[in-house]
Short mmCIF file of C-alpha atoms in Angstrom, two decimals:
data_model
loop_
_atom_site.label_atom_id
_atom_site.label_comp_id
_atom_site.label_asym_id
_atom_site.label_seq_id
_atom_site.Cartn_x
_atom_site.Cartn_y
_atom_site.Cartn_z
CA MET A 204 13.34 -144.99 89.81
CA GLU A 205 11.67 -147.89 91.45
CA ARG A 206 10.27 -149.49 88.20
CA PHE A 207 13.58 -149.19 86.02
CA LYS A 208 15.25 -150.93 89.26
CA LYS A 209 12.63 -153.47 88.88
CA LEU A 210 13.13 -153.83 85.35
CA VAL A 211 17.05 -154.21 85.90
CA ASP A 212 16.10 -156.77 88.73
CA ASP A 213 13.73 -158.28 86.56
CA PHE A 214 16.08 -158.74 83.46
CA GLY A 215 19.67 -159.22 85.15
CA LEU A 216 22.13 -157.10 85.64
CA PRO A 217 24.67 -158.56 83.51
CA ASN A 218 22.35 -158.64 80.52
CA PHE A 219 20.96 -155.00 81.01
CA ILE A 220 24.75 -154.61 80.77
CA ILE A 221 25.33 -156.63 77.57
CA ALA A 222 22.15 -154.96 75.84
CA GLY A 223 23.50 -151.78 76.77
CA PHE A 224 26.61 -152.83 74.98
CA LEU A 225 24.77 -154.05 71.81
CA VAL A 226 23.13 -151.01 71.50
CA ILE A 227 26.37 -148.82 71.84
CA LEU A 228 27.54 -151.17 69.14
CA PHE A 229 24.61 -150.43 66.56
CA PHE A 230 25.19 -147.00 66.89
CA LEU A 231 28.77 -147.27 66.02
CA THR A 232 27.69 -148.91 62.71
CA GLY A 233 27.15 -145.90 61.24
CA PRO A 234 30.86 -144.45 62.13
CA ALA A 235 32.16 -147.47 61.47
CA GLY A 236 30.53 -147.78 58.10
CA ILE A 237 28.92 -150.73 58.61
CA ARG A 238 25.12 -151.24 57.29
CA ILE A 239 23.04 -151.70 60.19
CA ASP A 240 20.12 -153.57 58.18
CA LYS A 241 22.32 -156.03 56.89
CA SER A 242 23.96 -156.70 60.23
CA PHE A 243 20.08 -157.28 61.27
CA THR A 244 20.02 -159.97 58.82
CA ASP A 245 23.35 -161.96 59.94
CA ILE A 246 21.92 -161.85 63.17
CA MET A 247 18.25 -162.69 62.11
CA PHE A 248 20.08 -166.05 60.21
CA ARG A 249 22.41 -166.66 63.31
CA PHE A 250 19.40 -166.99 65.33
CA GLY A 251 17.55 -169.19 63.23
CA ILE A 252 20.58 -171.36 62.88
CA ASN A 253 21.08 -171.84 66.73
CA ALA A 254 17.73 -171.30 68.24
CA ILE A 255 16.63 -174.71 68.59
CA MET A 256 20.01 -175.81 69.97
CA VAL A 257 19.20 -173.27 72.96
CA LEU A 258 15.83 -174.38 73.46
CA SER A 259 16.73 -177.95 73.79
CA LEU A 260 18.27 -177.00 76.95
CA VAL A 261 14.97 -175.83 78.40
CA PRO A 262 13.29 -179.24 79.49
CA MET A 263 16.30 -180.61 81.57
CA ILE A 264 16.43 -177.28 83.24
CA GLN A 265 12.80 -177.39 84.46
CA ALA A 266 13.19 -180.65 85.45
CA GLY A 267 15.69 -179.65 87.85
CA CYS A 268 18.58 -181.65 85.93
CA GLY A 269 20.41 -178.56 85.59
CA LEU A 270 22.21 -177.00 82.53
CA ASN A 271 22.57 -179.67 79.95
CA PHE A 272 26.64 -179.70 79.27
CA GLY A 273 25.97 -183.32 78.20
CA ILE A 274 24.33 -181.77 75.33
CA PRO A 275 26.81 -183.57 72.41
CA VAL A 276 24.63 -186.58 73.28
CA GLY A 277 21.72 -184.99 71.44
CA PHE A 278 24.48 -184.03 68.75
CA ILE A 279 25.56 -187.05 67.99
CA ALA A 280 22.01 -188.64 67.70
CA GLY A 281 21.47 -185.37 65.10
CA MET A 282 24.74 -186.33 63.35
CA LEU A 283 23.57 -190.13 62.93
CA GLY A 284 20.30 -188.93 61.78
CA SER A 285 22.04 -186.84 59.13
CA VAL A 286 24.68 -189.76 57.76
CA VAL A 287 21.49 -192.19 57.79
CA SER A 288 19.64 -189.99 55.90
CA LEU A 289 22.31 -189.62 53.13
CA GLU A 290 22.85 -193.45 53.40
CA LEU A 291 19.10 -193.92 52.33
CA GLY A 292 19.68 -191.42 49.23
CA VAL A 293 16.87 -189.06 50.35
CA SER A 294 17.23 -185.56 49.34
CA GLY A 295 15.37 -182.28 49.38
CA MET A 296 12.85 -181.47 51.91
CA LEU A 297 11.88 -185.12 52.83
CA GLY A 298 15.47 -185.69 53.40
CA LEU A 299 15.89 -183.11 55.49
CA PHE A 300 12.66 -184.07 57.47
CA VAL A 301 13.96 -187.56 57.16
CA ALA A 302 17.41 -186.96 58.66
CA MET A 303 15.14 -185.06 61.64
CA ILE A 304 13.19 -188.15 62.41
CA ILE A 305 15.71 -190.13 62.47
CA GLY A 306 17.84 -188.13 64.58
CA ALA A 307 14.78 -187.42 67.18
CA ALA A 308 14.37 -190.93 67.35
CA PHE A 309 18.45 -191.71 68.36
CA GLY A 310 17.82 -188.78 70.62
CA LEU A 311 15.39 -190.77 72.52
CA LEU A 312 16.90 -193.55 73.12
CA LEU A 313 20.46 -191.82 74.02
CA GLY A 314 18.62 -189.59 75.69
CA TRP A 315 17.41 -192.42 78.05
CA LEU A 316 20.27 -194.05 78.74
CA TYR A 317 21.94 -190.46 79.36
CA GLY A 318 19.07 -189.81 81.71
CA GLU A 319 19.41 -193.20 83.46
CA LEU A 320 23.01 -192.19 84.23
CA LEU A 321 21.79 -188.70 85.30
CA ASN A 322 19.52 -190.03 88.00
CA ARG A 323 22.49 -192.18 89.73
CA VAL A 324 24.27 -189.02 90.49
CA LYS A 325 22.18 -186.25 91.51
CA GLY A 326 23.25 -183.28 92.79
CA GLU A 327 26.33 -183.71 90.38
CA GLU A 328 24.38 -183.62 87.06
CA MET A 329 26.35 -180.71 85.66
CA VAL A 330 29.67 -181.78 86.25
CA ILE A 331 29.14 -185.58 85.38
CA ALA A 332 27.27 -184.03 82.16
CA THR A 333 30.40 -182.81 80.92
CA TYR A 334 32.32 -185.63 81.12
CA ILE A 335 29.60 -187.79 79.41
CA GLY A 336 30.09 -184.82 76.54
CA TYR A 337 33.49 -185.62 76.49
CA VAL A 338 32.97 -189.35 76.36
CA ILE A 339 30.47 -190.08 73.48
CA ILE A 340 32.20 -187.81 71.06
CA PHE A 341 35.39 -189.58 71.70
CA PHE A 342 33.55 -193.06 71.76
CA PHE A 343 31.71 -191.92 68.50
CA ASN A 344 34.72 -191.18 66.92
CA ILE A 345 35.83 -194.78 66.62
CA LEU A 346 32.66 -195.97 65.66
CA TRP A 347 32.50 -193.20 62.63
CA THR A 348 35.45 -195.07 61.43
CA ILE A 349 34.01 -198.74 61.63
CA LEU A 350 30.52 -198.63 61.21
CA PRO A 351 29.48 -199.79 57.45
CA PHE A 352 28.32 -196.81 55.71
CA LYS A 353 28.46 -197.00 51.87
CA ASN A 354 27.43 -193.77 50.88
CA PRO A 355 30.23 -192.46 48.06
CA GLN A 356 29.32 -188.67 49.11
CA SER A 357 30.05 -189.83 53.55
CA ILE A 358 32.97 -192.14 53.06
CA GLN A 359 36.32 -191.26 53.23
CA SER A 360 37.68 -191.40 49.31
CA TYR A 361 40.74 -193.82 50.16
CA GLY A 362 40.32 -197.10 51.64
CA GLY A 363 36.18 -196.89 51.05
CA SER A 364 35.28 -196.58 54.76
CA GLY A 365 34.99 -194.33 57.71
CA LEU A 366 33.08 -191.15 57.32
CA ARG A 367 35.15 -188.13 56.46
CA GLN A 368 35.48 -185.33 58.81
CA THR A 369 33.20 -183.25 56.60
CA ILE A 370 30.54 -184.26 54.54
CA SER A 371 28.60 -181.87 51.71
CA LEU A 372 25.17 -181.86 51.64
CA GLU A 373 25.50 -180.12 48.26
CA GLY A 374 22.56 -181.29 46.09
CA VAL A 375 20.91 -183.35 49.24
CA TRP A 376 19.24 -180.82 51.64
CA SER A 377 22.01 -178.05 51.68
CA LYS A 378 20.43 -174.31 52.70
CA ILE A 379 16.57 -176.17 52.66
CA LEU A 380 15.43 -173.86 54.97
CA ASP A 381 17.25 -170.46 54.48
CA PRO A 382 17.59 -169.68 50.63
CA GLY A 383 17.39 -166.31 49.36
CA THR A 384 21.08 -164.87 50.45
CA ILE A 385 22.63 -162.59 48.23
CA ILE A 386 24.87 -165.17 47.17
CA ASP A 387 22.23 -167.66 46.96
CA PRO A 388 19.41 -166.04 45.23
CA LEU A 389 15.90 -167.58 45.90
CA SER A 390 15.73 -168.19 41.89
CA LYS A 391 18.05 -170.37 41.63
CA ARG A 392 16.38 -172.57 44.63
CA PRO A 393 12.96 -173.55 43.51
CA ASP A 394 12.66 -176.20 45.93
CA THR A 395 13.51 -174.12 49.21
CA LEU A 396 11.11 -172.37 51.14
CA PRO A 397 11.28 -168.05 50.69
CA VAL A 398 12.49 -165.77 52.75
CA ILE A 399 11.27 -161.73 53.06
CA THR A 400 12.67 -159.68 51.56
CA VAL A 401 12.83 -155.87 52.66
CA ASN A 402 15.75 -154.57 50.61
CA SER A 403 18.89 -155.71 48.95
CA TYR A 404 20.15 -156.36 52.53
CA ILE A 405 17.15 -157.11 54.68
CA GLN A 406 16.22 -160.50 54.39
CA ILE A 407 14.28 -162.92 56.99
CA PRO A 408 14.49 -166.61 56.68
CA ILE A 409 10.83 -167.94 56.93
CA GLY A 410 11.83 -171.43 57.03
CA MET A 411 14.26 -171.57 60.25
CA ILE A 412 11.90 -168.97 61.76
CA LEU A 413 9.08 -171.34 61.05
CA LEU A 414 10.74 -174.58 62.47
CA PHE A 415 12.04 -172.59 65.56
CA ALA A 416 8.06 -171.64 66.30
CA PHE A 417 6.89 -175.02 65.81
CA VAL A 418 9.15 -176.78 68.04
CA ALA A 419 8.88 -173.82 70.65
CA PHE A 420 5.10 -174.52 70.26
CA LEU A 421 5.06 -177.83 71.03
CA VAL A 422 7.58 -177.84 74.03
CA TRP A 423 5.30 -175.09 75.14
CA LEU A 424 2.10 -177.00 74.94
CA PHE A 425 4.11 -180.22 76.40
CA PHE A 426 4.69 -177.82 79.81
CA LYS A 427 0.98 -177.41 79.78
CA THR A 428 0.25 -181.15 79.93
CA LYS A 429 -0.37 -183.03 83.06
CA THR A 430 3.36 -184.73 82.40
CA GLY A 431 4.88 -181.52 81.96
CA THR A 432 3.39 -179.92 84.99
CA ALA A 433 4.57 -182.74 86.66
CA MET A 434 8.11 -182.22 85.21
CA THR A 435 7.90 -178.72 86.33
CA ALA A 436 6.99 -179.44 90.02
CA VAL A 437 10.05 -182.64 90.01
CA GLY A 438 12.17 -179.04 89.08
CA SER A 439 10.90 -176.78 91.39
CA ASN A 440 10.12 -178.58 94.49
CA PRO A 441 11.31 -182.25 94.55
CA ASP A 442 9.53 -182.77 98.29
CA TYR A 443 6.33 -181.90 97.21
CA ALA A 444 6.50 -183.38 93.67
CA ARG A 445 7.29 -186.55 95.95
CA ALA A 446 4.58 -186.13 98.43
CA ALA A 447 2.11 -185.85 95.24
CA GLY A 448 2.98 -189.03 94.28
CA ILE A 449 5.23 -187.81 91.10
CA ASN A 450 7.60 -190.67 89.97
CA ILE A 451 10.52 -188.07 89.93
CA ASN A 452 13.32 -190.51 88.34
CA ARG A 453 11.00 -191.22 85.50
CA MET A 454 10.09 -187.36 84.66
CA ARG A 455 14.11 -186.74 84.76
CA ILE A 456 14.66 -189.29 82.39
CA LEU A 457 11.75 -188.03 80.14
CA SER A 458 13.32 -184.37 80.30
CA VAL A 459 16.39 -186.00 79.23
CA MET A 460 15.14 -187.77 76.01
CA PHE A 461 12.84 -184.57 75.43
CA SER A 462 15.86 -182.44 75.24
CA THR A 463 18.15 -184.92 73.16
CA ALA A 464 15.92 -184.95 70.59
CA ILE A 465 15.17 -181.31 70.34
CA ALA A 466 18.98 -180.91 70.07
CA ALA A 467 19.26 -183.42 67.55
CA VAL A 468 16.98 -181.36 65.50
CA GLY A 469 18.86 -178.60 66.16
CA LEU A 470 21.94 -179.76 64.88
CA ILE A 471 20.52 -180.54 61.76
CA THR A 472 18.98 -177.37 61.21
CA TYR A 473 22.19 -176.06 61.55
CA GLN A 474 23.75 -178.43 58.82
CA GLN A 475 21.81 -177.64 56.37
CA SER A 476 22.05 -174.00 57.17
CA PHE A 477 26.01 -174.48 56.42
CA GLY A 478 25.94 -177.01 54.01
CA PHE A 479 27.91 -179.59 55.36
CA ILE A 480 28.18 -182.04 58.33
CA GLU A 481 31.18 -181.50 60.47
CA MET A 482 31.96 -185.04 62.19
CA TYR A 483 34.35 -186.17 65.12
CA GLY A 484 34.73 -183.64 67.47
CA ALA A 485 32.83 -181.03 65.86
CA PRO A 486 30.04 -180.69 68.29
CA LEU A 487 31.97 -179.72 71.42
CA GLY A 488 32.33 -176.36 70.16
CA PHE A 489 28.61 -175.76 70.51
CA VAL A 490 28.19 -176.44 74.61
CA PHE A 491 29.45 -173.39 76.09
CA PRO A 492 28.24 -171.16 73.61
CA THR A 493 24.46 -172.88 73.71
CA VAL A 494 24.47 -172.55 77.84
CA ALA A 495 25.61 -169.00 77.97
CA ALA A 496 22.58 -168.40 75.41
CA VAL A 497 20.32 -169.49 77.65
CA LEU A 498 21.88 -167.87 80.87
CA MET A 499 22.05 -164.61 78.93
CA GLY A 500 18.21 -164.90 78.65
CA GLY A 501 17.65 -164.53 81.66
CA ALA A 502 17.72 -168.37 82.83
CA SER A 503 18.92 -170.15 86.08
CA VAL A 504 20.26 -173.45 86.68
CA ASN A 505 16.63 -174.83 87.91
CA LYS A 506 13.79 -172.55 85.66
CA ALA A 507 14.00 -171.40 81.97
CA ASN A 508 11.05 -170.61 79.56
CA ILE A 509 11.09 -169.88 76.01
CA ILE A 510 11.44 -166.49 76.14
CA ASN A 511 14.57 -166.91 77.93
CA VAL A 512 15.63 -168.23 74.51
CA ILE A 513 14.89 -166.16 72.40
CA ILE A 514 16.49 -162.95 74.35
CA GLY A 515 19.48 -165.38 75.21
CA THR A 516 19.61 -166.19 71.37
CA ILE A 517 19.46 -162.85 70.39
CA LEU A 518 21.91 -161.31 72.58
CA PHE A 519 24.66 -163.70 72.48
CA GLN A 520 24.28 -164.18 68.38
CA SER A 521 24.02 -160.27 68.10
CA LEU A 522 27.23 -159.91 70.58
CA VAL A 523 29.43 -162.75 68.13
CA THR A 524 27.90 -160.50 64.80
CA MET A 525 28.44 -157.05 65.91
CA THR A 526 31.53 -156.99 68.15
CA PRO A 527 34.07 -158.22 65.96
CA THR A 528 32.67 -156.54 62.94
CA VAL A 529 32.42 -153.20 64.69
CA ILE A 530 35.68 -152.95 66.45
CA ASN A 531 37.73 -154.32 63.17
CA SER A 532 36.05 -151.39 61.29
CA LEU A 533 36.72 -148.95 63.96
CA ILE A 534 40.72 -149.68 65.02
CA ARG A 535 41.36 -151.02 60.91
CA ILE A 536 43.15 -153.77 62.48
CA ASP A 537 41.54 -157.52 62.20
CA LEU A 538 40.82 -158.50 66.18
CA SER A 539 37.81 -160.94 64.90
CA GLU A 540 39.19 -164.15 66.33
CA ILE A 541 40.82 -162.64 69.43
CA ILE A 542 37.49 -160.82 70.20
CA ARG A 543 35.14 -163.77 69.33
CA VAL A 544 37.00 -165.89 72.27
CA VAL A 545 36.51 -163.24 74.80
CA VAL A 546 33.08 -162.71 73.88
#
């Protein structure tokens, strides 16, 4: 009994309840007539799509900057990387990685500015970050209409200027990392990475999972360095860090730059999976699901790790995937949108 209580305390009672709810949903897939293996595939793909965005929260949390409600700063960098990659006319796997490199570079630049601002509002980071997220989105909504992009795939069909609301990536780097779905079989996509196919329904996207593993490894490796250890010390005990001669403001700025660069890569991963770039206000829709996922994994406002990211993303995406599907099938009424909002 004591061991069970310790397990609940370590994992968190709310997360334990959510995990129990998911187990019940999986048991209900049989009566609902839903294939559990297909649901597993959906969850794996959703994990691959979203995990890097959730991972981007870790550096700022570890440095004591709180939950990054200003993550749209990184998303804007990712959007810049994507449209610049299209403008350069680079396609295929190379085009995807060019977009990620450019997006990460813009992320470092915007992250530096963002970090400088957060250093001036210590103690109110999460509130100010929320405002910053909205401000940068609406500021770039203006820039998207006046920046001199010329690629016909990106600009409005009328007027010849201003970026489209939705930019298709078909024939460029759409689904490069996650081919092999039932709709888009691997045999038709020789330029892409393979998937592990267990049967007609269970498929594991190697590309996205390997990319997440690589980025997660870089984050883990960074926090094993002297700079990463100093950053963690700043978040855990600022007074001790200051007494040890650590430049607190510098560590906080570095954490913000790191977070925004990872967020840029995460958004580009999401874009390639869906096959299009959503411009203008679209990034605002990722903020709260991303923060909710890392919290569901057991993170707090000043401590998070890669395990929290993995558990939280799986829990959140399982909840989003399974709940509407199972409940709709059981009661025969389409409540999917209502359930998604509640979740």
